[in-house]
Amino acid sequence: MIGMVGFDADDTLWRSQDYFDEAQEAFEQILAPWADLDRPGARDRLYQVESGNIGVFGYGVKGMVLSMLEAAIELSDARISATDLQRILGLGKELLRHPVELLPGIAEAVEAIAREHPVVMITKGDLFHQESKVRDCGMADLFGRIEIVSEKDPATYRRLLAEFGLQAPQFLMIGNSLRSDILPVLALGGWGIHVPYHSTWVHERAAPVPEGERRFRQVNTAAALPAAVAELAAVAQRAP
């Protein structure tokens, strides 16, 4: 049986990637006078720098901005002005101050699911920024626990499940990222519901779940989540 339902936060409960996409566009506009962004590989360099820095800076706005500064210096052959470096730093401050905008129908969906199952929030990113979004979202009281982790991989979920006192087949995870929210939980023997978001950071993209996986569902709206959870809970109840 399903003993607990986990929710991702960014782009599952509230908007996030849209703000990062806007910052990426602004970054390119700032950098354009200093570097030829149309040359092969130039636009991919930020992602390469950012990916290489995850192990140092972690996920989130601060790591992205530090990577932007590094990429700007590299792509401009260190010619970019201090003024424009300051503008790039300002993009990060704007990201950290953006409002928390809940996705349509998600509050009602979480409330409905919480009436049937204990629910927890599991999110990754900068601790200070994630804590501020949790505080401002207006939904924190719905969750029995809120976990902000540095990575969402099988080892992290295994540790959390041990703390929750659950076996993997008793846990269902809901999120927009197959790579972080769904595939690690399925690999442990848990259950997953994917709610795609219209924009996904390239680092979070992953191969699709194999067709016919009985422990997995995909829905396109928050309104469909309670029924999908109920369906998988019924499957889990019948499982040997």
PDB file of C-alpha atoms in Angstrom, residues 33-134:
ATOM      1  CA  PRO A  33      28.513  42.822 -27.478  1.00  0.00           C
ATOM      2  CA  TRP A  34      31.520  40.967 -26.060  1.00  0.00           C
ATOM      3  CA  ALA A  35      31.264  37.528 -27.674  1.00  0.00           C
ATOM      4  CA  ASP A  36      30.036  35.917 -30.890  1.00  0.00           C
ATOM      5  CA  LEU A  37      27.216  33.781 -29.528  1.00  0.00           C
ATOM      6  CA  ASP A  38      26.404  32.442 -32.995  1.00  0.00           C
ATOM      7  CA  ARG A  39      29.664  30.562 -33.317  1.00  0.00           C
ATOM      8  CA  PRO A  40      29.292  26.787 -32.826  1.00  0.00           C
ATOM      9  CA  GLY A  41      29.023  25.787 -29.186  1.00  0.00           C
ATOM     10  CA  ALA A  42      28.960  29.290 -27.753  1.00  0.00           C
ATOM     11  CA  ARG A  43      25.390  29.116 -26.467  1.00  0.00           C
ATOM     12  CA  ASP A  44      25.997  25.689 -24.953  1.00  0.00           C
ATOM     13  CA  ARG A  45      28.999  26.879 -22.988  1.00  0.00           C
ATOM     14  CA  LEU A  46      26.982  28.203 -20.045  1.00  0.00           C
ATOM     15  CA  TYR A  47      25.386  24.804 -19.548  1.00  0.00           C
ATOM     16  CA  GLN A  48      28.776  23.117 -19.772  1.00  0.00           C
ATOM     17  CA  VAL A  49      30.240  25.484 -17.182  1.00  0.00           C
ATOM     18  CA  GLU A  50      27.189  25.162 -14.947  1.00  0.00           C
ATOM     19  CA  SER A  51      27.206  21.355 -15.148  1.00  0.00           C
ATOM     20  CA  GLY A  52      30.880  21.283 -14.276  1.00  0.00           C
ATOM     21  CA  ASN A  53      30.238  23.491 -11.263  1.00  0.00           C
ATOM     22  CA  ILE A  54      27.324  21.548  -9.755  1.00  0.00           C
ATOM     23  CA  GLY A  55      29.708  19.507  -7.649  1.00  0.00           C
ATOM     24  CA  VAL A  56      31.231  22.734  -6.295  1.00  0.00           C
ATOM     25  CA  PHE A  57      28.308  25.166  -6.038  1.00  0.00           C
ATOM     26  CA  GLY A  58      25.319  22.802  -6.051  1.00  0.00           C
ATOM     27  CA  TYR A  59      22.000  23.587  -7.708  1.00  0.00           C
ATOM     28  CA  GLY A  60      20.152  26.857  -7.703  1.00  0.00           C
ATOM     29  CA  VAL A  61      20.469  30.535  -8.470  1.00  0.00           C
ATOM     30  CA  LYS A  62      23.830  31.182  -6.846  1.00  0.00           C
ATOM     31  CA  GLY A  63      25.539  28.393  -8.746  1.00  0.00           C
ATOM     32  CA  MET A  64      23.938  29.565 -11.982  1.00  0.00           C
ATOM     33  CA  VAL A  65      25.102  33.170 -11.512  1.00  0.00           C
ATOM     34  CA  LEU A  66      28.658  32.173 -10.615  1.00  0.00           C
ATOM     35  CA  SER A  67      28.683  30.005 -13.726  1.00  0.00           C
ATOM     36  CA  MET A  68      27.337  32.905 -15.797  1.00  0.00           C
ATOM     37  CA  LEU A  69      30.183  35.100 -14.577  1.00  0.00           C
ATOM     38  CA  GLU A  70      32.747  32.397 -15.367  1.00  0.00           C
ATOM     39  CA  ALA A  71      31.301  31.775 -18.825  1.00  0.00           C
ATOM     40  CA  ALA A  72      31.099  35.504 -19.579  1.00  0.00           C
ATOM     41  CA  ILE A  73      34.762  36.000 -18.751  1.00  0.00           C
ATOM     42  CA  GLU A  74      35.746  32.973 -20.816  1.00  0.00           C
ATOM     43  CA  LEU A  75      33.592  33.711 -23.872  1.00  0.00           C
ATOM     44  CA  SER A  76      34.647  37.359 -23.952  1.00  0.00           C
ATOM     45  CA  ASP A  77      38.350  36.477 -23.576  1.00  0.00           C
ATOM     46  CA  ALA A  78      38.241  38.425 -20.294  1.00  0.00           C
ATOM     47  CA  ARG A  79      37.234  41.639 -22.096  1.00  0.00           C
ATOM     48  CA  ILE A  80      33.757  42.010 -20.572  1.00  0.00           C
ATOM     49  CA  SER A  81      33.408  45.160 -18.487  1.00  0.00           C
ATOM     50  CA  ALA A  82      32.937  45.262 -14.738  1.00  0.00           C
ATOM     51  CA  THR A  83      29.678  47.096 -15.395  1.00  0.00           C
ATOM     52  CA  ASP A  84      28.286  44.168 -17.368  1.00  0.00           C
ATOM     53  CA  LEU A  85      29.556  41.665 -14.821  1.00  0.00           C
ATOM     54  CA  GLN A  86      27.604  43.671 -12.269  1.00  0.00           C
ATOM     55  CA  ARG A  87      24.516  43.424 -14.492  1.00  0.00           C
ATOM     56  CA  ILE A  88      24.906  39.637 -14.588  1.00  0.00           C
ATOM     57  CA  LEU A  89      25.153  39.593 -10.796  1.00  0.00           C
ATOM     58  CA  GLY A  90      21.936  41.606 -10.751  1.00  0.00           C
ATOM     59  CA  LEU A  91      20.173  38.867 -12.705  1.00  0.00           C
ATOM     60  CA  GLY A  92      20.827  36.526  -9.794  1.00  0.00           C
ATOM     61  CA  LYS A  93      19.423  38.972  -7.265  1.00  0.00           C
ATOM     62  CA  GLU A  94      16.273  39.284  -9.376  1.00  0.00           C
ATOM     63  CA  LEU A  95      15.935  35.497  -9.493  1.00  0.00           C
ATOM     64  CA  LEU A  96      16.247  35.270  -5.727  1.00  0.00           C
ATOM     65  CA  ARG A  97      13.505  37.860  -5.290  1.00  0.00           C
ATOM     66  CA  HIS A  98      10.957  36.513  -7.754  1.00  0.00           C
ATOM     67  CA  PRO A  99       7.508  35.842  -6.295  1.00  0.00           C
ATOM     68  CA  VAL A 100       6.185  32.389  -5.560  1.00  0.00           C
ATOM     69  CA  GLU A 101       3.457  31.695  -8.103  1.00  0.00           C
ATOM     70  CA  LEU A 102       1.581  28.451  -7.503  1.00  0.00           C
ATOM     71  CA  LEU A 103       0.698  26.444 -10.587  1.00  0.00           C
ATOM     72  CA  PRO A 104      -3.010  26.227 -11.452  1.00  0.00           C
ATOM     73  CA  GLY A 105      -4.937  23.737  -9.344  1.00  0.00           C
ATOM     74  CA  ILE A 106      -1.953  22.456  -7.378  1.00  0.00           C
ATOM     75  CA  ALA A 107      -3.091  23.687  -3.956  1.00  0.00           C
ATOM     76  CA  GLU A 108      -6.419  21.899  -4.359  1.00  0.00           C
ATOM     77  CA  ALA A 109      -4.664  18.750  -5.604  1.00  0.00           C
ATOM     78  CA  VAL A 110      -2.273  18.624  -2.651  1.00  0.00           C
ATOM     79  CA  GLU A 111      -5.136  19.198  -0.222  1.00  0.00           C
ATOM     80  CA  ALA A 112      -7.137  16.352  -1.768  1.00  0.00           C
ATOM     81  CA  ILE A 113      -4.204  13.944  -1.709  1.00  0.00           C
ATOM     82  CA  ALA A 114      -3.289  14.958   1.867  1.00  0.00           C
ATOM     83  CA  ARG A 115      -6.761  13.877   3.009  1.00  0.00           C
ATOM     84  CA  GLU A 116      -5.928  10.323   1.934  1.00  0.00           C
ATOM     85  CA  HIS A 117      -2.153  10.024   2.454  1.00  0.00           C
ATOM     86  CA  PRO A 118       0.610  11.694   4.448  1.00  0.00           C
ATOM     87  CA  VAL A 119       2.437  14.079   2.105  1.00  0.00           C
ATOM     88  CA  VAL A 120       5.993  15.418   2.156  1.00  0.00           C
ATOM     89  CA  MET A 121       7.849  17.969   0.039  1.00  0.00           C
ATOM     90  CA  ILE A 122      11.241  16.968  -1.352  1.00  0.00           C
ATOM     91  CA  THR A 123      13.096  19.690  -3.228  1.00  0.00           C
ATOM     92  CA  LYS A 124      16.681  20.475  -4.128  1.00  0.00           C
ATOM     93  CA  GLY A 125      18.559  23.723  -4.616  1.00  0.00           C
ATOM     94  CA  ASP A 126      20.007  26.555  -2.604  1.00  0.00           C
ATOM     95  CA  LEU A 127      18.897  26.127   1.016  1.00  0.00           C
ATOM     96  CA  PHE A 128      18.191  29.800   1.730  1.00  0.00           C
ATOM     97  CA  HIS A 129      16.252  30.328  -1.515  1.00  0.00           C
ATOM     98  CA  GLN A 130      14.227  27.132  -1.167  1.00  0.00           C
ATOM     99  CA  GLU A 131      13.384  27.934   2.448  1.00  0.00           C
ATOM    100  CA  SER A 132      12.111  31.365   1.410  1.00  0.00           C
ATOM    101  CA  LYS A 133       9.906  29.859  -1.316  1.00  0.00           C
ATOM    102  CA  VAL A 134       8.512  27.273   1.091  1.00  0.00           C
TER     103      VAL A 134
END
